[in-house]
Coordinates of C-alpha atoms in Angstrom, one line a residue:
M1 CA 9.5 8.7 24.5
P2 CA 9.2 11.9 22.4
L3 CA 9.9 11.5 18.7
Q4 CA 13.2 12.6 17.3
M5 CA 13.2 15.4 14.8
T6 CA 15.8 17.4 12.9
S7 CA 15.9 20.8 11.2
S8 CA 18.5 22.7 9.2
K9 CA 21.2 22.2 11.7
R10 CA 23.4 19.1 11.4
T11 CA 26.1 17.2 13.1
T12 CA 28.4 14.7 11.3
S13 CA 28.6 12.5 14.3
T14 CA 27.1 9.0 13.9
N15 CA 27.8 7.7 17.4
N16 CA 24.2 8.0 18.2
R17 CA 22.9 7.0 14.8
F18 CA 19.3 8.1 15.0
A19 CA 19.2 10.6 17.8
A20 CA 17.9 14.1 16.9
M21 CA 20.6 16.1 15.2
S22 CA 19.3 19.2 16.7
S23 CA 16.4 20.0 19.0
D24 CA 15.2 23.3 17.6
Y25 CA 12.7 22.0 15.1
Q26 CA 9.2 22.9 16.1
Y27 CA 6.7 20.3 15.0
G28 CA 3.8 22.7 15.3
D29 CA 2.9 24.3 18.6
D30 CA -0.4 25.6 17.2
C31 CA -1.2 22.2 15.9
L32 CA -0.3 20.5 19.1
Q33 CA -2.3 23.0 21.2
R34 CA -5.3 22.6 19.0
L35 CA -5.3 18.8 19.5
L36 CA -4.6 19.1 23.2
S37 CA -7.5 21.6 23.7
L38 CA -9.8 19.2 21.8
K39 CA -8.6 16.4 24.1
A40 CA -8.3 14.5 20.9
A41 CA -6.1 11.7 22.3
S42 CA -8.2 10.8 25.3
R43 CA -11.5 11.2 23.3
L44 CA -10.2 8.9 20.6
G45 CA -9.0 6.4 23.1
S46 CA -12.5 6.3 24.5
A47 CA -13.9 5.9 21.0
D48 CA -15.8 9.2 21.0
P49 CA -17.4 9.5 17.5
T50 CA -18.1 13.2 17.9
L51 CA -14.4 13.8 17.2
F52 CA -15.1 13.1 13.5
A53 CA -18.8 14.1 13.0
G54 CA -21.8 15.9 14.3
D55 CA -24.4 14.4 12.1
I56 CA -26.1 11.4 13.7
K57 CA -25.9 9.3 10.5
I58 CA -22.2 9.8 10.2
I59 CA -21.7 9.3 13.9
E60 CA -23.2 5.8 13.5
H61 CA -20.7 5.1 10.8
V62 CA -17.8 6.4 13.0
K63 CA -18.9 4.1 15.8
S64 CA -18.6 1.1 13.5
N65 CA -15.1 2.0 12.7
L66 CA -13.5 2.8 16.1
G67 CA -12.9 -0.8 17.3
W68 CA -9.2 -0.4 16.7
V69 CA -8.4 2.2 19.4
R70 CA -8.0 -0.3 22.3
L71 CA -7.0 -3.5 20.5
A72 CA -3.6 -3.7 22.3
S73 CA -5.1 -3.5 25.8
N74 CA -8.4 -5.3 24.8
P75 CA -7.5 -7.9 22.2
P76 CA -10.1 -8.9 19.6
M77 CA -10.2 -12.5 20.8
P78 CA -8.4 -14.2 23.7
L79 CA -4.7 -14.5 22.9
K80 CA -4.7 -18.1 24.2
D81 CA -7.3 -18.9 21.5
I82 CA -5.1 -17.4 18.8
M83 CA -2.0 -19.3 20.0
Q84 CA -4.0 -22.5 20.3
L85 CA -5.3 -22.2 16.7
A86 CA -1.7 -21.6 15.5
S87 CA -0.2 -24.4 17.6
E88 CA -2.6 -26.9 16.0
F89 CA -0.9 -26.2 12.7
T90 CA 2.7 -25.8 13.9
S91 CA 2.5 -29.1 15.7
E92 CA 1.8 -30.8 12.4
G93 CA 5.1 -29.5 11.1
I94 CA 3.9 -26.9 8.6
E95 CA 6.6 -25.4 6.4
A96 CA 4.8 -22.5 4.8
V97 CA 1.9 -20.0 5.2
I98 CA 0.3 -18.4 2.1
L99 CA -1.8 -15.4 2.9
I100 CA -4.4 -14.7 0.1
G101 CA -5.6 -11.1 0.7
Q102 CA -5.6 -7.6 -0.4
G103 CA -5.2 -4.1 1.2
G104 CA -5.8 -3.9 4.9
S105 CA -6.4 -7.6 5.2
S106 CA -2.9 -8.5 4.1
Q107 CA -0.6 -5.4 4.4
A108 CA 0.1 -5.5 8.2
A109 CA 0.6 -9.3 8.2
M110 CA 3.0 -9.1 5.2
T111 CA 4.9 -6.3 7.0
I112 CA 5.4 -8.1 10.3
T113 CA 6.2 -11.5 8.9
K114 CA 8.8 -9.9 6.5
L115 CA 10.4 -8.1 9.4
N116 CA 10.4 -11.3 11.4
E117 CA 12.0 -13.1 8.5
V118 CA 14.8 -10.6 8.3
A119 CA 15.4 -10.6 12.0
N120 CA 15.4 -14.4 12.3
A121 CA 16.7 -15.5 9.0
A122 CA 18.9 -18.3 10.5
Q123 CA 16.0 -19.9 12.5
Q124 CA 12.9 -19.1 10.5
P125 CA 11.0 -22.4 10.7
V126 CA 8.0 -21.4 8.6
A127 CA 8.1 -19.5 5.3
F128 CA 5.5 -16.8 4.8
R129 CA 4.3 -15.5 1.4
T130 CA 1.6 -13.0 0.6
M131 CA -0.5 -13.6 -2.6
D132 CA -1.9 -10.2 -3.3
S133 CA -1.0 -10.0 -7.1
L134 CA -3.0 -11.4 -10.0
S135 CA 0.2 -11.9 -12.0
P136 CA 0.3 -15.5 -13.2
V137 CA 4.1 -15.4 -12.9
F138 CA 3.8 -14.4 -9.3
V139 CA 0.9 -16.8 -8.4
S140 CA 2.6 -19.8 -10.1
H141 CA 5.8 -19.1 -8.2
I142 CA 4.1 -18.8 -4.8
L143 CA 1.9 -21.9 -5.3
G144 CA 4.9 -24.0 -6.5
S145 CA 7.2 -22.9 -3.7
S146 CA 5.8 -25.2 -1.0
D147 CA 4.3 -28.6 -0.5
P148 CA 0.5 -28.2 -0.2
A149 CA 0.4 -30.9 2.5
K150 CA 2.7 -28.7 4.7
T151 CA 1.2 -25.4 3.8
V152 CA -1.5 -23.3 5.5
Y153 CA -3.6 -21.2 3.1
I154 CA -5.2 -18.2 4.8
V155 CA -7.9 -16.4 2.8
S156 CA -8.4 -13.0 4.5
S157 CA -11.1 -10.5 3.5
K158 CA -13.0 -8.6 6.1
S159 CA -16.0 -7.9 3.8
G160 CA -15.6 -11.3 2.2
S161 CA -16.5 -9.8 -1.2
T162 CA -13.2 -8.3 -2.5
I163 CA -12.7 -9.8 -5.9
E164 CA -8.9 -10.5 -5.9
P165 CA -8.8 -12.8 -2.9
L166 CA -12.0 -14.5 -4.0
M167 CA -10.5 -15.3 -7.4
L168 CA -7.1 -16.2 -6.1
E169 CA -8.7 -18.6 -3.6
R170 CA -10.2 -20.5 -6.5
V171 CA -6.8 -20.9 -8.2
A172 CA -5.1 -21.9 -4.9
W173 CA -7.9 -24.3 -4.0
R174 CA -7.7 -26.0 -7.4
Y175 CA -3.9 -26.4 -7.0
A176 CA -4.2 -27.8 -3.4
A177 CA -7.1 -30.1 -4.2
A178 CA -5.3 -31.5 -7.3
H179 CA -2.4 -32.5 -5.1
L180 CA -4.3 -33.6 -1.9
G181 CA -7.9 -34.2 -2.8
S182 CA -10.7 -31.9 -1.7
Q183 CA -11.1 -33.3 1.8
K184 CA -7.4 -33.0 2.8
A185 CA -7.1 -29.6 0.9
A186 CA -9.9 -28.3 3.1
S187 CA -7.9 -29.1 6.2
R188 CA -5.2 -26.7 5.0
F189 CA -7.5 -23.7 4.4
V190 CA -8.5 -21.0 6.9
A191 CA -10.8 -18.0 6.3
I192 CA -10.7 -14.7 8.2
T193 CA -13.8 -12.8 7.4
E194 CA -17.0 -11.3 8.8
P195 CA -19.7 -13.8 9.8
G196 CA -22.3 -14.3 7.0
S197 CA -20.0 -12.9 4.3
E198 CA -19.7 -14.3 0.8
L199 CA -16.3 -15.7 1.8
A200 CA -17.7 -17.2 5.0
E201 CA -20.4 -19.0 3.1
H202 CA -17.9 -20.2 0.5
A203 CA -15.5 -21.5 3.1
A204 CA -18.3 -23.3 4.9
A205 CA -19.3 -25.0 1.6
R206 CA -15.7 -26.1 1.0
N207 CA -15.5 -27.3 4.7
Y208 CA -12.5 -25.2 5.6
R209 CA -10.7 -26.2 8.7
L210 CA -11.2 -22.8 10.3
I211 CA -13.4 -19.8 9.8
V212 CA -12.1 -17.1 12.1
P213 CA -14.5 -14.1 12.6
A214 CA -13.0 -10.7 11.6
E215 CA -13.8 -7.7 13.8
Q216 CA -16.8 -6.0 12.4
N217 CA -16.1 -2.5 13.9
V218 CA -12.5 -2.2 12.5
G219 CA -11.8 -1.0 9.0
G220 CA -9.3 -2.9 7.0
R221 CA -6.3 -0.5 7.1
F222 CA -6.8 0.0 10.9
S223 CA -6.7 -3.7 11.5
A224 CA -3.0 -4.1 12.2
L225 CA -3.7 -5.6 15.7
T226 CA -6.6 -7.7 14.8
V227 CA -6.7 -11.5 14.2
S228 CA -5.9 -10.9 10.5
T229 CA -2.4 -10.0 11.6
L230 CA -2.0 -11.8 15.0
F231 CA -2.9 -15.2 13.6
P232 CA -0.3 -15.2 10.8
A233 CA 2.2 -13.8 13.2
A234 CA 1.6 -16.6 15.6
L235 CA 2.0 -19.2 12.8
V236 CA 5.5 -17.9 12.0
G237 CA 6.5 -18.1 15.7
I238 CA 5.9 -14.6 17.0
D239 CA 4.8 -14.5 20.6
V240 CA 1.6 -12.5 20.4
D241 CA 1.4 -12.2 24.2
E242 CA 4.7 -10.4 24.2
V243 CA 3.7 -8.3 21.2
L244 CA 0.5 -7.0 22.7
A245 CA 2.1 -6.4 26.1
A246 CA 4.6 -4.0 24.5
A247 CA 2.0 -2.5 22.2
A248 CA -0.3 -1.8 25.1
Q249 CA 2.3 0.5 26.6
T250 CA 2.5 2.5 23.4
E251 CA -1.3 2.6 23.2
A252 CA -1.4 4.1 26.7
Q253 CA 0.9 6.8 25.5
C254 CA -1.2 7.5 22.4
V255 CA -4.4 8.2 24.4
K256 CA -2.8 10.8 26.7
D257 CA -3.5 14.5 26.2
S258 CA 0.2 15.3 26.6
P259 CA 2.9 17.0 24.5
D260 CA 4.9 13.7 24.9
N261 CA 2.2 11.7 23.1
P262 CA 4.2 10.2 20.1
A263 CA 1.1 10.0 17.8
L264 CA 0.4 13.7 18.5
Q265 CA 4.0 14.6 17.7
L266 CA 4.0 12.6 14.5
A267 CA 0.7 14.1 13.3
C268 CA 1.9 17.6 14.1
F269 CA 5.3 17.1 12.3
I270 CA 3.4 16.0 9.1
Y271 CA 0.7 18.6 9.4
S272 CA 3.1 21.5 10.0
A273 CA 5.0 20.5 6.9
Y274 CA 1.7 20.2 5.0
L275 CA 0.8 23.7 6.0
S276 CA 4.0 25.0 4.5
G277 CA 3.3 23.4 1.1
R278 CA 5.0 20.0 1.9
D279 CA 2.0 17.8 1.0
K280 CA 4.3 14.7 0.5
F281 CA 6.7 12.9 2.7
S282 CA 9.4 10.5 1.6
L283 CA 9.9 7.4 3.6
V284 CA 13.5 6.4 3.6
M285 CA 14.5 3.0 5.1
P286 CA 16.8 0.1 4.2
P287 CA 15.4 -2.5 1.7
S288 CA 14.6 -4.9 4.6
G289 CA 12.1 -2.4 6.0
Q290 CA 10.5 -1.0 2.9
V291 CA 7.5 -3.3 3.4
F292 CA 6.6 -1.2 6.4
G293 CA 6.6 1.8 4.1
L294 CA 3.9 0.1 2.0
W295 CA 1.7 -0.2 5.1
I296 CA 2.2 3.5 5.9
E297 CA 1.4 4.4 2.3
Q298 CA -2.0 2.7 2.6
M299 CA -2.7 4.1 6.1
V300 CA -2.1 7.8 5.2
A301 CA -3.0 8.0 1.5
E302 CA -6.3 6.1 1.7
S303 CA -7.4 7.7 4.9
L304 CA -6.6 11.3 4.0
G305 CA -6.7 11.5 0.1
K306 CA -10.2 12.6 -0.6
N307 CA -12.3 15.7 -1.2
G308 CA -9.5 17.3 -3.2
V309 CA -7.0 17.2 -0.4
G310 CA -4.4 14.7 0.8
I311 CA -0.9 13.8 1.8
L312 CA 1.2 11.5 -0.3
P313 CA 3.7 9.1 1.3
N314 CA 6.5 7.9 -1.0
V315 CA 8.8 5.0 -0.3
E316 CA 12.1 6.4 -1.5
V317 CA 14.7 3.8 -2.2
D318 CA 17.5 6.2 -3.0
A319 CA 18.3 8.8 -0.3
S320 CA 20.7 10.6 -2.7
I321 CA 17.7 11.9 -4.6
L322 CA 16.9 13.9 -1.4
A323 CA 20.4 15.6 -1.3
S324 CA 19.0 18.7 -3.0
P325 CA 16.2 20.9 -1.7
H326 CA 12.6 19.9 -2.3
S327 CA 10.0 22.4 -1.2
D328 CA 7.1 20.1 -1.5
R329 CA 8.1 17.3 0.9
S330 CA 9.4 16.3 4.3
V331 CA 11.4 13.2 5.1
I332 CA 10.7 10.4 7.6
T333 CA 13.5 7.8 8.0
Y334 CA 13.3 4.4 9.7
A335 CA 16.4 2.4 10.7
V336 CA 15.3 -1.2 10.7
G337 CA 17.7 -3.2 12.8
E338 CA 21.4 -2.8 12.4
V339 CA 22.1 -1.8 8.8
D340 CA 25.6 -0.8 7.8
G341 CA 25.8 2.5 6.1
F342 CA 22.2 3.7 6.7
A343 CA 23.2 6.5 9.0
E344 CA 25.8 7.7 6.5
S345 CA 23.2 7.5 3.7
I346 CA 20.6 9.6 5.3
A347 CA 23.2 12.1 6.5
N348 CA 23.2 13.3 2.8
I349 CA 19.6 14.4 2.9
D350 CA 19.4 18.2 2.3
P351 CA 19.4 19.9 5.7
S352 CA 16.7 22.4 4.8
T353 CA 14.2 19.5 4.5
P354 CA 12.2 18.8 7.7
Q355 CA 13.2 15.4 8.9
L356 CA 12.0 12.9 11.5
H357 CA 14.2 9.9 12.4
M358 CA 12.8 6.7 14.0
T359 CA 13.8 3.1 14.4
I360 CA 12.3 -0.4 14.3
D361 CA 14.6 -2.6 16.3
D362 CA 12.7 -5.8 16.0
P363 CA 9.4 -7.2 14.7
I364 CA 7.7 -6.8 18.1
Q365 CA 8.4 -3.1 18.0
A366 CA 6.6 -2.8 14.6
F367 CA 3.3 -3.4 16.3
S368 CA 3.9 -0.3 18.5
R369 CA 4.7 1.6 15.3
F370 CA 1.4 0.5 13.8
I371 CA -0.4 2.0 16.8
V372 CA 1.4 5.3 16.6
W373 CA 0.6 5.7 12.9
E374 CA -3.1 4.7 13.3
Y375 CA -3.6 7.3 16.0
A376 CA -1.5 9.9 14.1
T377 CA -3.5 9.4 11.0
A378 CA -6.7 9.9 12.9
F379 CA -5.3 13.1 14.4
L380 CA -4.3 14.3 10.9
S381 CA -7.8 13.8 9.7
I382 CA -9.1 16.1 12.4
L383 CA -6.6 18.8 11.5
M384 CA -7.3 18.5 7.8
D385 CA -11.1 18.1 8.3
V386 CA -11.2 14.8 6.3
Y387 CA -13.2 11.8 7.3
P388 CA -10.6 9.0 7.6
F389 CA -12.8 5.8 7.7
D390 CA -14.1 5.6 4.1
Q391 CA -12.6 5.2 0.7
P392 CA -15.2 6.4 -1.8
D393 CA -12.9 6.7 -4.8
V394 CA -11.6 3.1 -4.4
E395 CA -15.2 2.1 -5.2
L396 CA -15.1 3.9 -8.5
T397 CA -12.5 1.6 -10.1
K398 CA -14.3 -1.4 -8.7
T399 CA -17.6 -0.3 -10.3
I400 CA -15.9 0.3 -13.7
A401 CA -14.1 -3.1 -13.5
K402 CA -17.4 -4.9 -12.9
R403 CA -18.9 -3.2 -15.9
L404 CA -16.0 -4.2 -18.1
L405 CA -16.0 -7.8 -16.8
S406 CA -19.7 -8.0 -17.7
G407 CA -18.8 -7.2 -21.3
E408 CA -20.3 -3.7 -21.5
D409 CA -18.8 -1.2 -24.0
N410 CA -15.6 0.3 -22.6
N411 CA -15.7 3.3 -24.8
S412 CA -18.5 5.0 -22.9
C413 CA -16.1 7.5 -21.3
S414 CA -15.8 10.7 -23.3
E415 CA -12.6 11.7 -21.5
I416 CA -10.3 9.1 -23.2
V417 CA -8.6 8.9 -26.6
E418 CA -7.5 5.6 -28.1
F419 CA -4.4 5.5 -30.4
T420 CA -3.2 2.9 -32.8
P421 CA 0.2 1.6 -31.5
Q422 CA 3.1 1.9 -34.0
D423 CA 5.4 -0.5 -32.2
S424 CA 5.0 -4.3 -32.4
Y425 CA 5.4 -4.8 -28.7
V426 CA 2.7 -2.2 -27.8
Y427 CA -0.8 -3.7 -28.1
E428 CA -2.9 -0.9 -26.7
L429 CA -2.3 2.8 -26.2
R430 CA -4.7 5.4 -24.7
A431 CA -4.6 8.8 -23.0
S432 CA -6.9 11.1 -21.1
K433 CA -8.1 14.2 -22.8
T434 CA -6.9 16.2 -19.8
L435 CA -3.4 15.1 -20.7
I436 CA -3.3 15.6 -24.5
G437 CA -6.0 18.3 -24.9
E438 CA -8.7 18.6 -27.4
K439 CA -6.4 19.8 -30.2
E440 CA -3.9 17.0 -30.1
A441 CA -6.8 14.5 -29.8
D442 CA -7.9 15.4 -33.3
E443 CA -4.4 15.3 -34.8
E444 CA -2.7 12.5 -36.7
E445 CA -1.7 9.4 -34.6
P446 CA 1.1 10.5 -32.3
S447 CA 4.0 8.1 -31.6
L448 CA 4.6 6.4 -28.3
D449 CA 7.7 8.7 -27.8
K450 CA 5.6 11.8 -28.3
L451 CA 2.9 10.7 -25.9
L452 CA 5.6 9.9 -23.3
R453 CA 7.1 13.3 -23.7
V454 CA 3.7 14.9 -23.4
L455 CA 3.0 12.9 -20.2
L456 CA 6.4 13.7 -18.6
G457 CA 6.4 17.3 -19.9
S458 CA 3.1 18.0 -18.1
L459 CA 4.9 17.6 -14.7
K460 CA 5.3 20.9 -12.9
A461 CA 6.5 22.1 -9.5
G462 CA 4.5 20.4 -6.8
D463 CA 3.4 17.5 -9.0
H464 CA 4.2 13.8 -8.4
F465 CA 4.6 11.0 -10.9
C466 CA 3.2 7.5 -10.5
L467 CA 4.1 4.4 -12.5
N468 CA 1.2 2.1 -11.8
A469 CA 2.3 -1.3 -13.0
F470 CA 0.1 -4.4 -13.3
L471 CA 3.1 -6.5 -13.9
P472 CA 5.1 -9.2 -12.1
F473 CA 7.5 -7.7 -9.5
R474 CA 9.8 -10.6 -9.7
G475 CA 11.9 -12.5 -12.2
Y476 CA 15.1 -11.4 -13.8
G477 CA 15.1 -7.8 -15.2
R478 CA 11.5 -7.0 -14.5
R479 CA 11.9 -5.1 -11.2
E480 CA 15.1 -3.5 -12.5
A481 CA 13.3 -2.0 -15.5
L482 CA 10.4 -0.6 -13.4
E483 CA 12.8 0.9 -10.8
R484 CA 14.9 2.4 -13.6
M485 CA 11.9 4.4 -14.9
R486 CA 10.8 5.5 -11.5
N487 CA 14.3 6.5 -10.4
R488 CA 15.2 8.3 -13.7
T489 CA 12.0 10.5 -13.4
A490 CA 12.8 11.4 -9.8
A491 CA 16.5 12.1 -10.4
R492 CA 16.2 14.2 -13.5
L493 CA 12.9 15.9 -13.1
G494 CA 13.1 16.5 -9.4
V495 CA 9.6 15.3 -8.6
V496 CA 8.3 12.7 -6.2
S497 CA 8.2 9.5 -8.3
C498 CA 6.3 6.4 -7.1
L499 CA 6.3 2.9 -8.3
E500 CA 2.9 1.2 -7.4
I501 CA 2.1 -2.4 -8.1
G502 CA -1.4 -3.3 -9.2
P503 CA -3.9 -4.3 -8.0
R504 CA -2.4 -3.7 -4.6
Y505 CA -2.3 0.1 -5.0
L506 CA -6.0 0.2 -5.9
H507 CA -6.7 -0.5 -2.2
S508 CA -4.1 2.0 -1.0
T509 CA -2.8 5.1 -2.8
G510 CA -5.4 4.6 -5.5
Q511 CA -7.8 6.5 -3.3
L512 CA -5.5 9.5 -3.2
H513 CA -4.9 9.3 -7.0
K514 CA -8.5 9.8 -7.7
G515 CA -9.9 11.6 -4.6
G516 CA -6.9 13.8 -3.6
P517 CA -5.5 16.9 -5.2
N518 CA -5.1 16.9 -8.9
N519 CA -1.3 17.1 -8.9
G520 CA -0.5 13.6 -10.0
V521 CA 0.7 12.4 -13.4
F522 CA 0.1 8.7 -14.1
M523 CA 1.3 6.0 -16.4
I524 CA -0.5 2.7 -16.2
L525 CA 1.6 -0.2 -17.6
S526 CA 0.0 -3.6 -18.2
S527 CA 0.7 -6.5 -20.5
D528 CA -0.7 -9.7 -22.0
E529 CA 0.3 -13.0 -20.3
I530 CA 2.2 -15.8 -22.1
D531 CA 1.4 -18.5 -19.5
D532 CA -2.0 -17.3 -18.2
I533 CA -4.1 -19.0 -15.5
T534 CA -7.8 -19.7 -15.9
I535 CA -9.9 -18.9 -12.9
P536 CA -12.2 -21.8 -12.1
D537 CA -15.9 -21.3 -12.6
T538 CA -15.4 -18.0 -14.5
S539 CA -15.0 -17.2 -18.2
Y540 CA -11.8 -15.2 -17.7
T541 CA -8.2 -15.6 -16.6
L542 CA -6.0 -13.9 -14.0
G543 CA -4.3 -12.0 -16.8
T544 CA -7.6 -10.8 -18.2
L545 CA -8.8 -9.7 -14.7
A546 CA -5.5 -7.7 -14.2
K547 CA -5.8 -6.1 -17.6
I548 CA -9.4 -5.1 -16.9
Q549 CA -8.5 -3.6 -13.6
A550 CA -5.7 -1.6 -15.3
E551 CA -8.1 -0.3 -17.9
A552 CA -10.8 0.4 -15.2
D553 CA -8.4 2.5 -13.2
F554 CA -7.3 4.4 -16.3
I555 CA -10.9 5.2 -17.0
A556 CA -11.5 6.3 -13.4
L557 CA -8.5 8.6 -13.5
A558 CA -9.5 10.0 -16.9
E559 CA -13.0 10.7 -15.6
R560 CA -11.5 12.6 -12.6
G561 CA -9.6 14.8 -15.0
R562 CA -6.2 13.3 -14.3
R563 CA -3.2 13.4 -16.7
V564 CA -2.8 9.7 -17.5
L565 CA -1.4 7.4 -20.2
H566 CA -2.1 3.7 -20.4
V567 CA 0.3 1.4 -22.3
H568 CA -0.5 -2.2 -22.7
L569 CA 2.4 -4.3 -23.8
S570 CA 2.6 -7.6 -25.8
D571 CA 4.1 -9.4 -22.8
N572 CA 6.0 -8.8 -19.5
D573 CA 9.2 -10.5 -20.5
S574 CA 12.3 -8.7 -19.1
E575 CA 13.5 -7.9 -22.6
T576 CA 10.2 -6.2 -23.5
L577 CA 10.1 -4.2 -20.3
S578 CA 13.7 -3.2 -20.8
R579 CA 13.0 -2.0 -24.4
F580 CA 10.1 0.1 -23.1
A581 CA 12.2 1.4 -20.2
D582 CA 14.8 2.6 -22.7
R583 CA 12.1 4.5 -24.6
F584 CA 10.7 5.9 -21.4
C585 CA 14.1 7.1 -20.0
S586 CA 14.8 8.7 -23.4
A587 CA 11.6 10.7 -23.1
V588 CA 12.6 11.8 -19.6
S589 CA 16.0 13.0 -21.0
A590 CA 14.1 15.0 -23.7
I591 CA 12.2 17.1 -21.1
K592 CA 13.6 20.5 -20.4
V593 CA 14.2 20.9 -16.7

């Protein structure tokens, strides 16, 4: 079915909530014809590596990253095996699944299980929780929310070397073993990783109940239909046979060299907007569906944000912000199930903004949406001449973090300036020279308020703002304080304003932040931890690791000439965050629009 698009013409009728409001929007005939003439869809469907490279060395890399193109019609492992593995646990009466992962190894599974939870709230037999944060508050909550004897712990990392899941596994193992003993704890743990990886060897040494091989020719963010998603889906009661049967139909559409190909249409909608200066798109969906927006963020930003170009997806929680014209973005809306008032909400989006309206009616349909976005992102990479299967700038932060963890001097970067905080609840304060300039770097210590005004005052037309928070996203007042800062910036300054939670964003939009165009303004917010958690067999804590990652990303952004401010708070109590949010919002109000 062709995608539904809108242009400047509107109708106030909401009888057909998400039908196209007009049919005259051209999603890029030139773009479409270019992809059709390349036979991009059929060649991608047949895993033709020459679509992305001519050099033989690069072609070999492409080949090792195209295993996702036919996963719906050619599953990564027999579905009966996946169902059998899941049924072994469900027959034991499990009550919860905790997925320990990061980035592509967790995002799709988190999305599908959340959508399933919303759709089947009344009869959800198994609770699903994703542990992808280093926040001790968050980790303690997840571990304490279920009985280890009735919980399945899935440690998912394709490479088996990603630091966050490896460290979180140690914490979760200690917790489970303390309650159950090592032998019984092992029966509750499953690893999904490449054979021979560090995680695979670790899981074998602990005698994990299962070690499930991850697909070696599928990159993390393109792994939505691999066992890393299908196995957790089966554990919470999703029929993976039904899922892949429906997804295979969508896959068949996406490999056709036809104007009706939904992935071609989506790619051309985004690319046509991009060519007209709209290098961002706002994803508008009800709260129940915003987890799908996080998956799209990673898919698009990490695949396309490199070599100085990129497209920024932004999960927008308030459609009213889009009621006025914004020349640097388009809008994609998703209705997720039956949500009262959603049609009326998106009807207020400025009619001059290119819009695309789609639906997710149930969790099963989400798998088909995964396929469309995977193919569309690959098509966009062809149009933009960007290689989509690497993430070179993600590695930069990892490298710096390893250096800091080893105790090396963190002042080796000449592009940062340290300040002495003048507020009792601010422990560390630093800025990039790109933000403050050489002159101000030599001046007397500026106040926090001045630095916030300098940061926000540097925003200009076409820029975007990112609040990168290494903080708990739960607990009374915390989320509200963070959302207040993000929303105030968007509403008053008229820029795309993003709230990104660390370390998750490091494996997602973090690639675009450092490798994409230099039109981002960043504030990194971190804090000390009152009730920190020691990581077994290391000399540091979860809070220490999160702080180091925040500092490492600040250094990486500063080295890339980004406008960035890092504020490290005394704690992440809601009162402290609220005090800081007050100061931040006052600085926003002081900026001349």
